[in-house]
Protein backbone atom coordinates (compact mmCIF):
# COMPACT_ATOMS: atom_id res chain seq x y z
CA MET A 1 14.56 1.63 3.18
CA GLY A 2 11.08 0.70 4.33
CA TRP A 3 8.40 -1.19 2.48
CA ARG A 4 4.87 0.17 2.43
CA TYR A 5 3.15 -3.19 2.05
CA THR A 6 3.32 -5.67 4.89
CA GLU A 7 1.93 -9.12 5.41
CA ALA A 8 -0.70 -7.57 7.69
CA GLU A 9 -1.92 -5.37 4.84
CA THR A 10 -1.58 -7.95 2.08
CA HIS A 11 -3.81 -10.96 2.30
CA VAL A 12 -1.78 -14.08 1.72
CA ARG A 13 -3.62 -17.37 1.66
CA ARG A 14 -2.41 -20.95 1.45
CA GLY A 15 -4.17 -22.95 -1.23
CA ALA A 16 -5.24 -26.58 -1.01
CA ASP A 17 -2.05 -27.39 -2.94
CA GLY A 18 0.05 -25.86 -0.14
CA HIS A 19 1.22 -22.87 -2.23
CA LEU A 20 0.86 -19.29 -1.05
CA TYR A 21 -1.43 -16.98 -3.03
CA MET A 22 -2.10 -13.27 -2.94
CA ALA A 23 -4.21 -10.87 -4.99
CA ALA A 24 -2.69 -9.75 -8.28
CA GLN A 25 -3.14 -6.07 -7.43
CA ASP A 26 -1.10 -6.62 -4.27
CA VAL A 27 1.72 -8.17 -6.30
CA THR A 28 1.86 -5.28 -8.77
CA ALA A 29 1.59 -2.74 -5.92
CA MET A 30 4.53 -4.40 -4.17
CA LEU A 31 6.57 -4.32 -7.39
CA ARG A 32 5.84 -0.60 -7.82
CA ASP A 33 6.71 0.04 -4.19
CA MET A 34 10.04 -1.74 -4.68
CA ALA A 35 10.69 0.36 -7.78
CA ARG A 36 9.97 3.56 -5.82
CA ALA A 37 12.35 2.41 -3.09
CA PHE A 38 15.14 1.81 -5.64
CA ASP A 39 14.49 5.21 -7.21
CA LEU A 40 14.47 7.00 -3.84
CA GLN A 41 17.68 5.23 -2.90
CA ALA A 42 19.29 6.47 -6.12
CA GLN A 43 18.07 10.03 -5.50
CA SER A 44 19.33 10.07 -1.91
CA GLY A 45 22.90 9.50 -2.98
CA GLU A 46 23.32 6.87 -0.25
CA LEU A 47 24.29 4.17 -2.68
CA ALA A 48 25.95 1.60 -0.50
CA TRP A 49 24.68 -1.81 0.48
CA THR A 50 26.18 -4.27 2.88
CA ALA A 51 25.50 -7.87 1.97
CA GLU A 52 24.70 -10.30 4.73
CA GLY A 53 27.90 -11.73 6.12
CA ARG A 54 30.08 -8.91 4.76
CA ALA A 55 31.61 -6.07 6.72
CA THR A 56 32.47 -3.86 3.75
CA PRO A 57 29.63 -2.05 1.96
CA VAL A 58 29.28 -2.43 -1.80
CA ARG A 59 28.95 0.84 -3.76
CA LEU A 60 25.90 0.97 -6.01
CA ASP A 61 25.61 3.04 -9.17
CA GLY A 62 22.69 5.52 -9.25
CA ASP A 63 22.02 5.02 -12.96
CA THR A 64 21.85 1.26 -12.43
CA MET A 65 19.46 1.71 -9.50
CA ARG A 66 17.17 3.92 -11.62
CA THR A 67 17.32 1.39 -14.47
CA VAL A 68 16.37 -1.45 -12.13
CA ALA A 69 13.48 0.68 -10.80
CA SER A 70 12.30 1.33 -14.36
CA ILE A 71 12.45 -2.37 -15.26
CA ILE A 72 10.52 -3.41 -12.14
CA CYS A 73 7.85 -0.79 -12.82
CA ALA A 74 7.56 -1.90 -16.46
CA GLN A 75 7.13 -5.51 -15.27
CA ALA A 76 4.30 -4.40 -12.96
CA ASP A 77 2.63 -2.52 -15.84
CA GLU A 78 2.92 -5.55 -18.13
CA MET A 79 1.54 -7.81 -15.42
CA ASP A 80 -1.46 -5.46 -15.01
CA VAL A 81 -2.13 -5.54 -18.77
CA GLN A 82 -1.96 -9.33 -18.87
CA LEU A 83 -4.14 -9.74 -15.77
CA ILE A 84 -6.78 -7.36 -17.17
CA ALA A 85 -6.83 -9.43 -20.38
CA ILE A 86 -7.21 -12.65 -18.40
CA ALA A 87 -10.00 -11.15 -16.26
CA GLY A 88 -11.81 -10.07 -19.44
CA GLN A 89 -11.79 -13.68 -20.67
CA HIS A 90 -13.41 -14.94 -17.45
CA PRO A 91 -16.56 -12.98 -16.58
CA SER A 92 -17.29 -12.92 -12.86
CA GLY A 93 -20.17 -14.96 -11.77
């Protein structure tokens, strides 16, 4: 399963405090991309995952995968709503 957003495409900066920062729209886009990947995985029927250090794959339930995708997408939507509200409180200069 491939990710559409890479570090090369997403600008990550280190702040003066040493923390990493990226644009809010990149965070929500990455969340939505992860949700799409979960949903595609559920649709493909290839619902097995091998954890690092394990030889035996773990079977994953398609309904659970779709639910996780839905939750991640809802979190991205809520984050967008909150960020728009915050941006409205701070007019650009």
